[in-house]
Short mmCIF file of C-alpha atoms in Angstrom, two decimals:
data_model
loop_
_atom_site.label_atom_id
_atom_site.label_comp_id
_atom_site.label_asym_id
_atom_site.label_seq_id
_atom_site.Cartn_x
_atom_site.Cartn_y
_atom_site.Cartn_z
CA MET A 1 105.94 96.36 84.72
CA LYS A 2 105.67 95.52 81.32
CA SER A 3 107.71 97.11 78.74
CA ILE A 4 106.08 100.26 76.56
CA LEU A 5 109.04 100.57 74.55
CA PRO A 6 109.85 99.29 71.33
CA SER A 7 113.11 96.35 70.52
CA ASP A 8 114.76 99.78 69.21
CA PRO A 9 113.66 102.11 71.85
CA ILE A 10 116.75 104.39 70.31
CA LYS A 11 117.53 105.39 66.70
CA VAL A 12 119.90 108.45 65.70
CA GLU A 13 119.75 108.89 62.06
CA GLY A 14 122.13 111.33 60.09
CA VAL A 15 122.54 113.81 63.24
CA LYS A 16 124.71 116.79 62.71
CA VAL A 17 126.60 118.97 65.51
CA SER A 18 127.71 122.15 65.62
CA TYR A 19 129.17 125.22 67.06
CA GLY A 20 129.01 128.06 64.55
CA ASP A 21 131.56 126.83 61.48
CA PHE A 22 133.32 123.72 63.98
CA ILE A 23 131.77 120.97 62.71
CA LEU A 24 132.05 118.26 66.18
CA LEU A 25 129.89 115.41 64.93
CA GLN A 26 128.48 114.39 61.56
CA ASP A 27 127.02 111.34 59.78
CA ILE A 28 125.64 109.75 63.38
CA SER A 29 123.07 107.45 62.78
CA PHE A 30 122.99 103.98 64.79
CA THR A 31 120.09 101.95 67.16
CA VAL A 32 120.51 101.24 70.69
CA LYS A 33 118.34 98.16 70.79
CA LYS A 34 116.21 96.98 74.11
CA ALA A 35 118.04 96.06 77.59
CA ASP A 36 121.49 96.84 75.29
CA ILE A 37 124.01 97.99 77.79
CA PHE A 38 125.53 100.23 75.15
CA ILE A 39 128.85 102.39 74.97
CA ILE A 40 129.42 105.47 73.44
CA MET A 41 133.26 105.82 73.64
CA GLY A 42 136.48 107.58 72.26
CA ALA A 43 139.17 110.05 72.68
CA SER A 44 138.64 112.79 74.69
CA GLY A 45 137.10 115.86 72.57
CA CYS A 46 135.49 113.17 70.46
CA GLY A 47 131.89 114.63 70.91
CA LYS A 48 130.60 111.79 73.56
CA SER A 49 129.08 114.31 75.77
CA SER A 50 127.95 116.08 72.82
CA LEU A 51 126.16 113.59 71.76
CA LEU A 52 124.14 112.00 75.04
CA ARG A 53 123.32 115.92 75.51
CA ILE A 54 121.40 115.38 72.31
CA LEU A 55 120.34 111.98 73.17
CA THR A 56 118.58 113.63 76.07
CA GLY A 57 116.97 116.73 74.90
CA LEU A 58 119.41 119.09 76.57
CA ASN A 59 121.10 120.08 73.43
CA PHE A 60 119.61 119.90 69.93
CA PRO A 61 121.57 119.00 67.02
CA VAL A 62 121.69 121.21 63.60
CA LYS A 63 120.70 118.41 61.14
CA GLY A 64 119.27 114.77 61.93
CA ASN A 65 117.04 113.59 64.11
CA VAL A 66 116.87 111.51 67.59
CA PHE A 67 113.61 108.66 67.91
CA ILE A 68 112.64 107.98 70.81
CA ASP A 69 109.70 104.65 71.10
CA GLY A 70 109.33 105.86 67.51
CA ILE A 71 108.58 109.29 68.28
CA ASN A 72 110.10 111.96 66.97
CA PHE A 73 111.99 113.09 70.20
CA THR A 74 114.15 116.09 68.77
CA LYS A 75 111.44 117.61 66.30
CA SER A 76 108.51 116.97 69.67
CA SER A 77 107.26 119.84 71.18
CA GLU A 78 109.05 120.44 74.98
CA VAL A 79 105.47 118.94 76.29
CA VAL A 80 106.19 115.61 74.35
CA ARG A 81 109.71 115.95 75.23
CA ASN A 82 109.57 116.43 78.87
CA ASN A 83 106.54 113.28 79.10
CA ILE A 84 109.62 111.20 77.29
CA MET A 85 112.36 112.40 79.37
CA LYS A 86 110.19 111.32 82.92
CA ARG A 87 110.28 107.68 81.07
CA CYS A 88 114.32 107.86 81.54
CA GLY A 89 117.03 108.63 83.93
CA ILE A 90 120.15 110.58 83.96
CA LEU A 91 123.04 109.65 86.05
CA TYR A 92 125.42 112.88 85.93
CA GLN A 93 129.31 112.64 86.26
CA GLY A 94 129.35 113.54 89.80
CA GLY A 95 125.97 112.41 91.08
CA ALA A 96 124.61 115.93 90.99
CA LEU A 97 122.40 115.31 93.87
CA PHE A 98 121.58 118.88 95.75
CA SER A 99 124.11 119.33 98.84
CA SER A 100 121.10 120.75 100.85
CA MET A 101 119.47 117.58 100.34
CA THR A 102 119.09 114.80 102.56
CA LEU A 103 119.75 111.23 100.21
CA LYS A 104 115.98 110.62 100.84
CA GLU A 105 115.05 114.01 100.10
CA ASN A 106 116.57 114.10 96.97
CA ILE A 107 115.56 110.67 95.59
CA SER A 108 111.63 111.78 96.94
CA LEU A 109 111.97 114.77 94.58
CA PRO A 110 111.30 113.37 90.78
CA LEU A 111 108.60 111.18 93.09
CA GLN A 112 106.79 114.60 94.44
CA GLN A 113 106.97 116.85 90.89
CA TYR A 114 106.07 113.85 88.95
CA THR A 115 103.65 111.69 90.75
CA ASP A 116 100.67 112.14 92.70
CA TYR A 117 101.80 109.17 95.50
CA SER A 118 101.36 109.28 98.65
CA LYS A 119 104.41 110.25 101.83
CA THR A 120 104.30 107.11 102.57
CA LEU A 121 104.09 105.48 99.35
CA ILE A 122 107.16 108.09 98.21
CA GLU A 123 109.38 106.64 101.07
CA GLU A 124 108.36 103.49 101.32
CA ILE A 125 109.56 103.47 97.19
CA VAL A 126 112.85 105.63 98.46
CA SER A 127 113.91 103.22 101.27
CA PHE A 128 113.61 100.53 98.48
CA LYS A 129 115.57 102.04 95.70
CA LEU A 130 118.51 103.44 97.75
CA SER A 131 118.60 99.22 98.95
CA LEU A 132 118.61 98.74 95.82
CA VAL A 133 122.08 100.45 95.08
CA GLY A 134 123.43 99.54 98.85
CA LEU A 135 122.85 102.35 100.67
CA LYS A 136 119.94 100.87 102.88
CA GLY A 137 120.26 103.48 105.78
CA PHE A 138 122.02 105.87 104.73
CA GLU A 139 118.44 107.90 104.01
CA ASP A 140 118.99 110.92 105.89
CA PHE A 141 122.97 111.50 105.05
CA TYR A 142 123.94 114.79 103.35
CA PRO A 143 125.94 114.23 100.21
CA SER A 144 128.73 115.62 102.08
CA GLU A 145 128.37 113.00 104.61
CA ILE A 146 129.14 110.01 102.45
CA SER A 147 132.21 109.17 99.52
CA GLY A 148 132.40 109.60 96.21
CA GLY A 149 131.06 106.00 94.93
CA MET A 150 128.43 106.43 97.81
CA LYS A 151 127.03 109.74 95.98
CA LYS A 152 126.93 107.91 92.84
CA ARG A 153 125.09 104.72 93.46
CA ALA A 154 122.81 107.61 95.58
CA GLY A 155 122.01 109.52 92.05
CA LEU A 156 121.70 106.39 90.32
CA ALA A 157 118.72 105.86 92.95
CA ARG A 158 117.71 109.44 92.23
CA ALA A 159 117.54 108.11 88.35
CA LEU A 160 115.71 105.36 88.79
CA ALA A 161 112.91 106.72 90.81
CA LEU A 162 110.49 106.85 88.85
CA ASP A 163 110.91 103.20 87.65
CA PRO A 164 112.52 104.52 83.57
CA GLU A 165 113.02 102.07 81.09
CA ILE A 166 116.23 103.67 79.71
CA VAL A 167 118.56 105.41 82.07
CA TYR A 168 121.35 107.21 80.64
CA PHE A 169 124.61 107.55 82.28
CA ASP A 170 128.00 109.93 81.74
CA GLU A 171 131.59 108.72 82.91
CA PRO A 172 130.38 107.09 85.55
CA SER A 173 133.86 105.84 86.75
CA ALA A 174 134.71 109.77 87.03
CA GLY A 175 136.54 110.08 89.72
CA LEU A 176 136.52 106.59 91.40
CA ASP A 177 139.08 104.02 93.00
CA PRO A 178 139.09 100.92 90.81
CA ILE A 179 136.92 99.03 93.98
CA SER A 180 134.45 101.27 93.76
CA SER A 181 133.99 101.72 90.02
CA LYS A 182 133.85 97.88 89.79
CA LEU A 183 131.44 97.99 93.02
CA LEU A 184 129.19 100.84 90.22
CA ASP A 185 129.80 98.32 87.34
CA ASP A 186 128.33 95.78 88.82
CA LEU A 187 125.55 97.04 89.69
CA ILE A 188 124.64 98.93 86.50
CA ILE A 189 124.77 95.01 85.08
CA ASP A 190 122.35 94.30 88.23
CA ILE A 191 119.75 96.85 87.34
CA ASN A 192 120.11 95.87 83.58
CA ARG A 193 119.67 92.31 83.91
CA SER A 194 116.81 92.35 86.84
CA LEU A 195 114.62 95.09 85.63
CA GLY A 196 115.64 95.16 81.65
CA THR A 197 116.76 98.66 82.12
CA THR A 198 118.14 99.94 78.60
CA ILE A 199 121.02 101.49 79.60
CA VAL A 200 123.57 103.86 77.19
CA ILE A 201 126.81 104.97 78.75
CA VAL A 202 129.38 107.67 78.06
CA THR A 203 132.89 106.35 79.17
CA HIS A 204 136.52 106.07 77.75
CA GLU A 205 136.91 103.60 80.61
CA LEU A 206 138.24 100.52 79.25
CA SER A 207 137.76 98.43 82.11
CA SER A 208 133.92 98.98 82.27
CA ILE A 209 133.51 98.79 78.09
CA PHE A 210 134.55 95.22 78.37
CA ALA A 211 133.15 94.91 81.98
CA ILE A 212 129.43 95.72 81.22
CA GLY A 213 128.78 97.16 77.32
CA ASN A 214 127.15 94.70 75.03
CA ASN A 215 127.08 96.96 72.22
CA SER A 216 128.60 100.03 71.15
CA ILE A 217 129.97 103.04 68.95
CA PHE A 218 133.24 104.32 68.34
CA LEU A 219 133.40 108.01 67.75
CA ASP A 220 136.84 109.50 65.81
CA GLU A 221 137.51 112.82 66.36
CA GLU A 222 139.51 113.24 62.87
CA SER A 223 136.72 112.00 60.93
CA LYS A 224 133.77 113.43 62.94
CA THR A 225 131.39 110.42 62.65
CA ILE A 226 131.14 106.72 64.15
CA ILE A 227 134.01 104.66 62.69
CA ALA A 228 132.90 101.16 65.01
CA ARG A 229 130.50 99.37 66.12
CA GLY A 230 129.58 96.57 68.12
CA ASP A 231 130.43 94.82 71.13
CA PRO A 232 133.39 95.93 72.26
CA ARG A 233 135.20 92.58 72.86
CA ALA A 234 134.33 91.47 69.17
CA LEU A 235 136.07 95.23 68.26
CA LEU A 236 139.02 94.42 69.72
CA LYS A 237 139.84 90.94 67.88
CA ASP A 238 138.25 92.01 64.61
CA SER A 239 137.80 95.46 64.06
CA PRO A 240 139.87 96.39 60.74
CA ASN A 241 140.19 100.01 62.11
CA GLU A 242 143.34 100.43 63.92
CA LYS A 243 142.74 103.37 65.82
CA VAL A 244 139.95 101.49 67.50
CA LYS A 245 142.40 98.57 68.41
CA ARG A 246 145.20 101.18 69.85
CA PHE A 247 141.98 102.29 71.71
CA LEU A 248 141.11 99.39 72.85
CA SER A 249 144.40 97.79 73.91
CA ARG A 250 145.42 100.93 75.39
CA GLY A 251 148.22 101.24 72.48
CA GLU A 252 149.17 98.08 72.75
CA GLY A 253 147.37 95.73 69.91
#
């Protein structure tokens, strides 16, 4: 499917996030380019997940704007934001599957809500999405019957149900063993390369950051803003900021 997004599908300009008098983030500006695997990283408590909630419209900044496809997502009406988010997918930390539904029913849900596809076509799409994430044959399993890594992949299948051009990930490797984490990283790369999907990931897992990220920002909990940006591997090698180098080298560099 031909892309409907420009070369810079996400632009963040001057975002400030605060809770009462407490400022969590300030002067946050960055651009995510088309087909980036873009990493939002930093130590615990730096505001990574809060920034993700701003990007997905779950919360709003007290200042600044987020532009998606050139549209001011922050200032748009609820109808416009909802239409934009139909073109985006989200994978939450735990997969966020409905426990009372089978995997097939979970993945069918957005297709039933947002398309007029026939039941047969929806079943075909669900089967394809599960195959895409390595879960062919698990259509009738419930979330309680599969492993944590499989739940993440099923959650990704649901995030991909509507063929989004942007997919957001919140700590995708959280709670996974190293092998499952590596399988998920490989899957993210495959989806990015084969579908041209723009991917934004909140994480502090160094193995994933270096394995899949080609662009990034580093949020600093002290200055409450971005103190480094670019390819994580280049930042490890060349960043002049010692805090960033310590984080990326586990304090050994």
